[in-house]
CSV table of C-alpha atoms in Angstrom, one decimal:
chain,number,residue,atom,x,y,z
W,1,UNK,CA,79.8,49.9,59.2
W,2,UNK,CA,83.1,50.9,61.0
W,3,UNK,CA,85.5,48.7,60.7
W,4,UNK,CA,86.4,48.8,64.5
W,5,UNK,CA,82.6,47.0,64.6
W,6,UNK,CA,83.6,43.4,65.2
W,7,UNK,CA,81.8,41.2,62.5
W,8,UNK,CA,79.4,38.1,63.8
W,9,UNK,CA,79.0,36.5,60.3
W,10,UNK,CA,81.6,34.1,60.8
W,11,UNK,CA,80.0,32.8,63.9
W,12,UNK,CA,76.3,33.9,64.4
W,13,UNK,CA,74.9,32.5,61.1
W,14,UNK,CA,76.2,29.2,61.3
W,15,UNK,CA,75.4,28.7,65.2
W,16,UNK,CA,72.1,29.1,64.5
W,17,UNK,CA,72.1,27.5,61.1
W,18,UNK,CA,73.7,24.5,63.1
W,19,UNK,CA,71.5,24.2,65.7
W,20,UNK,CA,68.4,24.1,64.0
W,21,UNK,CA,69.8,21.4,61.6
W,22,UNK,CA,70.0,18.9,65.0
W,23,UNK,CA,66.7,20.4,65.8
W,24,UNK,CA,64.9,19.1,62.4
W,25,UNK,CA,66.9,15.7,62.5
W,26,UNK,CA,65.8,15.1,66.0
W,27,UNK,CA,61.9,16.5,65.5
W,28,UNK,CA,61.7,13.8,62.4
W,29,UNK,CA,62.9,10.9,64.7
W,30,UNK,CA,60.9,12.0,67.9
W,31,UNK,CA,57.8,14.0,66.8
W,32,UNK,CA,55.5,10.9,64.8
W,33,UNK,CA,52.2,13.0,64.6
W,34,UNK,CA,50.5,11.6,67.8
W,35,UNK,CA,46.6,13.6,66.9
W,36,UNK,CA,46.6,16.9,68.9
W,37,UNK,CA,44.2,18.2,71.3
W,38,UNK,CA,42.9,21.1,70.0
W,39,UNK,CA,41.2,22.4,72.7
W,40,UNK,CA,44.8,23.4,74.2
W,41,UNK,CA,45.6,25.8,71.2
W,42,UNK,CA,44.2,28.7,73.0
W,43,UNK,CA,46.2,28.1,76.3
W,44,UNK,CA,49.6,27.5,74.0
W,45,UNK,CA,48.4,30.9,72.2
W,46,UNK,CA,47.8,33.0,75.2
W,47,UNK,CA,51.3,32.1,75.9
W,48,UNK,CA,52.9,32.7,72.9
W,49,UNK,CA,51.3,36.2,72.5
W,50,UNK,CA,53.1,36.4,76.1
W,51,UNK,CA,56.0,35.5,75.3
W,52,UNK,CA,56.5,37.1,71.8
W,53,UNK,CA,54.8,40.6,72.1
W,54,UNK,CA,55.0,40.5,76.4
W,55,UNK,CA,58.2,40.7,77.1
W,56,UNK,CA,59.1,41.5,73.7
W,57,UNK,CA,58.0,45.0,74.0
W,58,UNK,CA,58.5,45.2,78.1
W,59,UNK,CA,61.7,45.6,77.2
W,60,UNK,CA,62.1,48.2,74.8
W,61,UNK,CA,62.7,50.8,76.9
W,62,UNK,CA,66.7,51.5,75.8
W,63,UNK,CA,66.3,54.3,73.3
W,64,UNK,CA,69.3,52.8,71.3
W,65,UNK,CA,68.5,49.4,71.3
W,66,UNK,CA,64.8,49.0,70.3
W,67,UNK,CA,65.5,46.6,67.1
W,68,UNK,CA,68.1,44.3,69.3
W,69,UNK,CA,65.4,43.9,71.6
W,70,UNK,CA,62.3,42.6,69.7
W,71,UNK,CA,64.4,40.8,67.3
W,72,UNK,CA,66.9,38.9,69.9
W,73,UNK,CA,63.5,38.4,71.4
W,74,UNK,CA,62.2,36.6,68.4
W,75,UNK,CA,65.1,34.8,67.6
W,76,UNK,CA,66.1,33.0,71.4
W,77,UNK,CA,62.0,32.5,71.4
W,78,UNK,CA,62.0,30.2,68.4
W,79,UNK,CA,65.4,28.6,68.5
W,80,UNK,CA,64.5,28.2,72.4
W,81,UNK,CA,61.2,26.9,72.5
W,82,UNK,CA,62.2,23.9,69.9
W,83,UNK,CA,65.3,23.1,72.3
W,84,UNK,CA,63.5,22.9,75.4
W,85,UNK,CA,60.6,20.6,73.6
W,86,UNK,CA,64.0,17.9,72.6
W,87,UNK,CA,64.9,18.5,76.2
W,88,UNK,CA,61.6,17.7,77.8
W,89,UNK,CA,61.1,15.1,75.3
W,90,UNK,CA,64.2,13.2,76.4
W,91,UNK,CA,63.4,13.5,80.4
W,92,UNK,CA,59.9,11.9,79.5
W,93,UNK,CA,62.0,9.0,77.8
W,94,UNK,CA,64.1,8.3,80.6
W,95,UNK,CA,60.6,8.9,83.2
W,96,UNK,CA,59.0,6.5,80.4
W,97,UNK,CA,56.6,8.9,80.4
W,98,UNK,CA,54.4,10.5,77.7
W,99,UNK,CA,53.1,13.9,76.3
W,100,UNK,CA,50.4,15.2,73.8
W,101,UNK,CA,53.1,17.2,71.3
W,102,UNK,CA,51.2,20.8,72.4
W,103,UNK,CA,51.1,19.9,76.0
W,104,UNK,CA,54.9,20.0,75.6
W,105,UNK,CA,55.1,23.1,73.4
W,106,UNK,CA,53.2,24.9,76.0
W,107,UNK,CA,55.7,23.6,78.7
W,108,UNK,CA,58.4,24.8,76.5
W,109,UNK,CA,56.7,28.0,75.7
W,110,UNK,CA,56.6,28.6,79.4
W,111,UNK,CA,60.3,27.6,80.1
W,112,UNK,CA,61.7,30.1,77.8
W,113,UNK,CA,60.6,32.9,80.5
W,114,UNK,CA,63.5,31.4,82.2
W,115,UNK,CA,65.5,32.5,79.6
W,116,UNK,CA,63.6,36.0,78.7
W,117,UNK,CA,63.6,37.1,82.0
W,118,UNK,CA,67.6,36.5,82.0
W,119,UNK,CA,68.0,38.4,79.2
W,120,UNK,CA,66.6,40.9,81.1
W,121,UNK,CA,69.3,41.3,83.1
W,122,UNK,CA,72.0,41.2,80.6
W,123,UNK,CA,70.3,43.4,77.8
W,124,UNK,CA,72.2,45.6,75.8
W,125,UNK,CA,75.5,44.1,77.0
W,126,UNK,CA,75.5,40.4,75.4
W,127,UNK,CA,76.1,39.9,71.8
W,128,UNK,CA,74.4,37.1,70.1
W,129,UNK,CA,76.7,34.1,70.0
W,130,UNK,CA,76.6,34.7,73.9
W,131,UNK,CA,72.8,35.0,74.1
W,132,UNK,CA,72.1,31.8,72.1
W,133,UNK,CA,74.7,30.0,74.1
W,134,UNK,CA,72.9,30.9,77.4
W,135,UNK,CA,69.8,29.9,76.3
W,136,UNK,CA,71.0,26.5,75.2
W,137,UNK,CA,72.6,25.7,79.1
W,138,UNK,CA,70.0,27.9,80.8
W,139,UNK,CA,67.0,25.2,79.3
W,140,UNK,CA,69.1,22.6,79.9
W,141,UNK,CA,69.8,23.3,83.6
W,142,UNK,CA,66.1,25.0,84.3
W,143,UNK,CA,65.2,21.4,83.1
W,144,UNK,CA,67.3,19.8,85.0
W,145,UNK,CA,66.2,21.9,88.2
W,146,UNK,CA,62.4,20.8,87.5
W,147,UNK,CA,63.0,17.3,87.1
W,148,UNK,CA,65.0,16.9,90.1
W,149,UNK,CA,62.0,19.0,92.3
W,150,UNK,CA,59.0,16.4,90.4
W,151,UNK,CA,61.7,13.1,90.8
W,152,UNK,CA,63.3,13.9,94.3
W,153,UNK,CA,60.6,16.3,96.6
W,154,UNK,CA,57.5,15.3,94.8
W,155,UNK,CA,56.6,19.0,93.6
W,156,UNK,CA,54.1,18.7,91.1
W,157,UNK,CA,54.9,20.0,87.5
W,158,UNK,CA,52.5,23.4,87.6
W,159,UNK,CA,54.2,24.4,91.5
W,160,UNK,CA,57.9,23.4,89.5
W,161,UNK,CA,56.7,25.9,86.3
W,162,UNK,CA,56.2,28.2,88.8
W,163,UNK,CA,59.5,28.5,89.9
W,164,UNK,CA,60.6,29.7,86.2
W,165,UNK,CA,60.8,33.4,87.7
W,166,UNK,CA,62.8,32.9,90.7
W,167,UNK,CA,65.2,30.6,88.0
W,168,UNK,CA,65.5,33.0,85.8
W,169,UNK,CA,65.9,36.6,87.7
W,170,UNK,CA,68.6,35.3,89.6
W,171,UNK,CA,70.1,32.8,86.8
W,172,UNK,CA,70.2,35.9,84.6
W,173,UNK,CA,71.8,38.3,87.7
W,174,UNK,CA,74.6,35.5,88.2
W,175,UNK,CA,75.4,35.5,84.7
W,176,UNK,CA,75.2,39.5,84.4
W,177,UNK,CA,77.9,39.7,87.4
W,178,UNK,CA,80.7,38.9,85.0
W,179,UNK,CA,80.1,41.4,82.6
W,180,UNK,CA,81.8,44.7,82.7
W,181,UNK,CA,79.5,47.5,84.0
W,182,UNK,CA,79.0,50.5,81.7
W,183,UNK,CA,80.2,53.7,83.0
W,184,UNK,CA,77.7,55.4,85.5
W,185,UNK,CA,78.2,58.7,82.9
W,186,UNK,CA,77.0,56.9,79.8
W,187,UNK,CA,73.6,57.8,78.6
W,188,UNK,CA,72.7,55.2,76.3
W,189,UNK,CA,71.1,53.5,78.3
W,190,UNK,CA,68.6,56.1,79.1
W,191,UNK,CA,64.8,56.4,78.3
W,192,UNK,CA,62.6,58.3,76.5
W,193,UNK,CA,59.0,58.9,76.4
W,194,UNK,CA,58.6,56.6,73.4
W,195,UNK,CA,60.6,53.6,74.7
W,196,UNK,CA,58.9,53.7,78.0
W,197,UNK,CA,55.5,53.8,76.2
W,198,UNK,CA,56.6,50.9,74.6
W,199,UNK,CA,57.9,49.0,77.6
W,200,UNK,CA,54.5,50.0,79.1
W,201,UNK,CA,52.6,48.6,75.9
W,202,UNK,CA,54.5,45.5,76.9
W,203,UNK,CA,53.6,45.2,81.0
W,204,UNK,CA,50.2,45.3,79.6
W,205,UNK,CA,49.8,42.7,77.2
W,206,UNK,CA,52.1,40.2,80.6
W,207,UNK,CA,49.2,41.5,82.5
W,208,UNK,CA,46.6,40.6,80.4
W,209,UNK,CA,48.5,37.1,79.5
W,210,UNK,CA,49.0,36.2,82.6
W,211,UNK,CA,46.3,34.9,84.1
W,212,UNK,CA,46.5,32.3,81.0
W,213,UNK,CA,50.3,31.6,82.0
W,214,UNK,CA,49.9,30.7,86.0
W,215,UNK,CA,46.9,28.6,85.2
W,216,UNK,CA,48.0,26.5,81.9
W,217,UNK,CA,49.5,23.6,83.9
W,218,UNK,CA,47.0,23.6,86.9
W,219,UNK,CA,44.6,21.3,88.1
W,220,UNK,CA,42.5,24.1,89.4
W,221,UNK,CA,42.4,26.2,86.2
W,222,UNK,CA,39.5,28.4,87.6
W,223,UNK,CA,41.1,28.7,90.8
W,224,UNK,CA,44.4,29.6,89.2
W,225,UNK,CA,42.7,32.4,87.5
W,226,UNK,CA,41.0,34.1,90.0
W,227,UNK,CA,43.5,34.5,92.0
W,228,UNK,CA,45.8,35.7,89.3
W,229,UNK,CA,43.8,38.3,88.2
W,230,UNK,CA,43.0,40.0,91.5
W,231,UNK,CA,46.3,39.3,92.7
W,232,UNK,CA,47.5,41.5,89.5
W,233,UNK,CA,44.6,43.9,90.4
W,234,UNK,CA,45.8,44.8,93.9
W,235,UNK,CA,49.4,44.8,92.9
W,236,UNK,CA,48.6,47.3,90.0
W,237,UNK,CA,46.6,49.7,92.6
W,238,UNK,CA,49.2,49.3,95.0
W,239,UNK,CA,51.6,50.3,92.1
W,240,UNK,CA,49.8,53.2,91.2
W,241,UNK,CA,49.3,54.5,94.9
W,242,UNK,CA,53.0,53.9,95.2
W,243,UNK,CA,54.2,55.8,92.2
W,244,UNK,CA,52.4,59.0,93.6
W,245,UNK,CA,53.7,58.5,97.1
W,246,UNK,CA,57.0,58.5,96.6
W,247,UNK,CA,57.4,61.2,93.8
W,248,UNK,CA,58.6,64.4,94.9
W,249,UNK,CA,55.8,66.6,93.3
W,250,UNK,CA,52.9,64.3,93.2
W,251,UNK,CA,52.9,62.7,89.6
W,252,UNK,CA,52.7,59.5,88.6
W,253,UNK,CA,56.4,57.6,87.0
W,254,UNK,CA,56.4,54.7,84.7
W,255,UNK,CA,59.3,53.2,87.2
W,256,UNK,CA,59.5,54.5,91.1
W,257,UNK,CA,61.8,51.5,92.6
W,258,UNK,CA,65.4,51.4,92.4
W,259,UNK,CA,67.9,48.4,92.1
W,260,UNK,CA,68.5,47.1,95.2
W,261,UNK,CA,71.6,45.7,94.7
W,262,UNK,CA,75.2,47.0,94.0
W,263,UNK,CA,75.2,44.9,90.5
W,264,UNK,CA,74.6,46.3,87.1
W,265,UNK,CA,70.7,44.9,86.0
W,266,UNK,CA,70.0,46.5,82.9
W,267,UNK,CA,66.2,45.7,82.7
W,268,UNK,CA,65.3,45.3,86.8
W,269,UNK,CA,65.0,41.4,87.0
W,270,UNK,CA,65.6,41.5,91.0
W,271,UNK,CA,62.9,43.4,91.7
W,272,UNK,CA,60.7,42.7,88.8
W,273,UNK,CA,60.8,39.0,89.0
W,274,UNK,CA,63.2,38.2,91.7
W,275,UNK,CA,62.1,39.1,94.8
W,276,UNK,CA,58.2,38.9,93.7
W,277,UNK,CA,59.2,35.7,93.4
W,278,UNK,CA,60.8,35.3,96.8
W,279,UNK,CA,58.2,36.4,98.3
W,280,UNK,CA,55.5,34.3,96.9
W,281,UNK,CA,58.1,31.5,97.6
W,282,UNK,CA,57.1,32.8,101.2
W,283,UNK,CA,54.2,33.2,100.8
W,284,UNK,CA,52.8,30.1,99.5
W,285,UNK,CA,55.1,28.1,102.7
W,286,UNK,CA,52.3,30.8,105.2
W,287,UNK,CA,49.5,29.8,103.4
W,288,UNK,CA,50.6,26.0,103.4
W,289,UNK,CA,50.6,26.3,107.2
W,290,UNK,CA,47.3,27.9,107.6
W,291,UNK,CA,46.0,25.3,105.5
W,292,UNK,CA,47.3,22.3,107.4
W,293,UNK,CA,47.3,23.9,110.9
W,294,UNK,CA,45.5,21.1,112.0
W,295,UNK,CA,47.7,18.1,110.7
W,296,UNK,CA,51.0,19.0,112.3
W,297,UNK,CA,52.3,15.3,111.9
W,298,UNK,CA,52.5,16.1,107.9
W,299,UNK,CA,53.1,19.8,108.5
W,300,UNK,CA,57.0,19.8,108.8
W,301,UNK,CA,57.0,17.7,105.8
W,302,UNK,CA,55.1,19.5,103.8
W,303,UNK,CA,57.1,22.7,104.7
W,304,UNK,CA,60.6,21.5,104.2
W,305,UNK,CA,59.0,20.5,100.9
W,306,UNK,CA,58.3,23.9,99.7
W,307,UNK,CA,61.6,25.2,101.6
W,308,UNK,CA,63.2,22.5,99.8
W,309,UNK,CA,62.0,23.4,96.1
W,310,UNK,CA,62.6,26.7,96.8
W,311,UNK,CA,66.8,26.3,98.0
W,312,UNK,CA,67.2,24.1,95.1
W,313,UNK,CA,65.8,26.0,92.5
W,314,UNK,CA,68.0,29.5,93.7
W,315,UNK,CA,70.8,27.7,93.9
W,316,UNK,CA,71.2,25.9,90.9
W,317,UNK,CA,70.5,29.3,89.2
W,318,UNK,CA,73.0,31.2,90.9
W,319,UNK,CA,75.7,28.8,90.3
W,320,UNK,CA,75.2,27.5,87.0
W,321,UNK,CA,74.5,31.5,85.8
W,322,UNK,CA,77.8,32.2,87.5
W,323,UNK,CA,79.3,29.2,85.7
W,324,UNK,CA,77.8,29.9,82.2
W,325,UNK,CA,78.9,33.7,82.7
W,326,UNK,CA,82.6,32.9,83.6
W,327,UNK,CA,82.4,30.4,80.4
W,328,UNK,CA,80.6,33.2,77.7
W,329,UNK,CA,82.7,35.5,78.8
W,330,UNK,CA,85.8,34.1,77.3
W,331,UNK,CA,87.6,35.6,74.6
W,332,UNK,CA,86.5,33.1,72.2
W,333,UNK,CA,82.5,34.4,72.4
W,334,UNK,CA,83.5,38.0,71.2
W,335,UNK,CA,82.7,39.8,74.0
W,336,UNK,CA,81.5,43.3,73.3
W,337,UNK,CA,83.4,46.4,74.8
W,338,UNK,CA,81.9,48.8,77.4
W,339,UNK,CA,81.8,51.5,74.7
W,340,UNK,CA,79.6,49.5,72.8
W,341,UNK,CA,76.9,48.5,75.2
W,342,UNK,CA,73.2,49.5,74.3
W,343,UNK,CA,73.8,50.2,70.2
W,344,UNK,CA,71.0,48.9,67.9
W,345,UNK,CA,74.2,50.2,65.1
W,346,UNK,CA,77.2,47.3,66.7
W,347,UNK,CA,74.1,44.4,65.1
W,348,UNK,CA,72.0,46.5,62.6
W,349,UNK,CA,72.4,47.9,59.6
W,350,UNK,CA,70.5,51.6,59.4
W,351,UNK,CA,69.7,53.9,56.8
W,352,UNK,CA,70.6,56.9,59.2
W,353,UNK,CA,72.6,57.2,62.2
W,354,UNK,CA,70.1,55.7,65.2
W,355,UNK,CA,70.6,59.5,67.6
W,356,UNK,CA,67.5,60.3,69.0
W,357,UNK,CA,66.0,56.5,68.3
């Protein structure tokens, strides 16, 4: 490897290594075996298949930076998912509250979209050390966020879950706004018909998953499902219809929407998760009123409720991401340069020179 190639191993191996020495020290004190319910395994494995081969290979559609992609994945998944269970674990200690052990490994599961989804946003210009450090705050603060909305406005713990999108798309576009933008010239971080095949593999296996994922914390599971599921349905038709519309000749396009904002989003979080998220943020305040159109002494309440949930959640991610950018960002964390952005070669060692990967 060149030797203008800055060299992690002074900090990446033992960031990790430290970490998951005060996760094992704090599992042994907090984590007596409590006798699980197995009948959640499937639930906590629908998410995990989510999670790991989802959103891993949703986005693998840089041509150069396939192998950063599924194995930064892997990597913020497990060292993530065992933070956010010590988090949780210590908000149900001050609540005096408690937890089957998988209950909460399905909640942390689920947080670490947060986290994924920011990625998103961020892919191809963050180096490790930076990555791992976002994760860290981002599960703190998404915690933080949820517990205020259950303590403070009452929302229950499935509505706050929810909320893990519209955390994370705009968490992750705060934090991407102090990174350098790669020249509009490069193309490295183009597609090809193999990554987007790959990236398509991976909207397939969210779609299939998710269903599982909106209806995991619910007390109407049945509900939850049915509407997920035809809710995907139309979208995916609407998609579809869409993509053919707005083509020039005709033909259907794995992507047909554009960022809409001036800011560099490597992966689409805005209008992937974002503003789907918005607008079901919207959505769910219509419905709310339909639904109580005939109470209107609880009505107001239960809008500014909602409303409520909704300002808080968006604004805690937009600052802290901010904040946590500014912070990563410093010379200390190894910032990449621009002319390194979107190389599987600046973190991995090849056999061959990865042109045409």
């Amino acid at each position: 490897m060149p030797s203008s190639y800055r060299n992690f191993r002074q900090s990446v191996p033992w960031l990790i290594l430290s970490l998951e020495a005060v996760f094992i020290a704090l599992f042994n004190i907090w984590f007596p075996y409590d006798g699980e319910l197995i009948k959640s395994y499937p639930a906590f494995q629908d998410v995990n298949h989510m999670m790991i081969f989802g959103f891993g290979f949703y986005l693998m559609f840089l041509k150069r930076y396939g192998f950063s992609t599924t194995g930064f994945n892997l990597l913020l998944i497990v060292l993530g998912v065992q933070c956010s269970m010590l988090i949780d674990t210590f908000l149900l200690l001050l609540q005096e509250k408690n937890k089957h052990h998988l209950e909460r490994l399905i909640e942390a599961a689920m947080s670490m979209t947060a986290v994924v989804i920011s990625t998103g946003a961020v892919l191809g210009k963050a180096n490790p050390v930076q990555l791992i450090l976002m994760t860290v705050l981002e599960l703190i603060v998404f915690s933080m966020s949820r517990w205020m909305n259950v303590t403070f406005l009452q929302v229950t713990d499935s509505i706050s879950m929810m909320h893990v999108h519209l955390f994370g798309a705009y968490f992750g576009l705060a934090f991407s706004s102090c990174f350098s933008e790669p020249s509009p010239r490069t193309d490295k971080n183009a597609r090809t018909p193999k990554s987007d095949l790959l990236s398509m593999l991976g909207t397939v296996f969210l779609w299939v998953f998710w269903p599982s994922f909106n209806s995991v914390l619910s007390d109407s599971k049945w509900r939850a499902i049915y509407n997920t599921y035809f809710g995907l349905a139309v979208s995916a038709v609407t998609a579809f219809a869409l993509s053919v519309l707005t083509t020039k000749d005709g033909k259907f396009r794995m992507r047909c929407l554009n960022p809409p904002l001036k800011l560099h989003d490597t992966s689409g979080v805005h209008f992937t998760f974002g503003m789907p998220a918005v607008l079901g943020a919207l959505a769910q305040v219509v419905l709310l009123i339909i639904k109580n159109w005939n109470n209107l002494s609880s009505l107001g309440y239960l809008v500014m409720i909602q409303v409520g949930a909704f300002c808080l959640t968006i604004s805690v991610a937009l600052l802290t991401g901010l904040i946590a950018g500014l912070i990563l960002n410093l010379r200390l964390f190894k910032t990449i340069p621009v002319s390194k952005y979107f190389e599987d070669q600046f973190y991995w060692e090849f056999p061959h020179l990865a042109v045409g990967f």
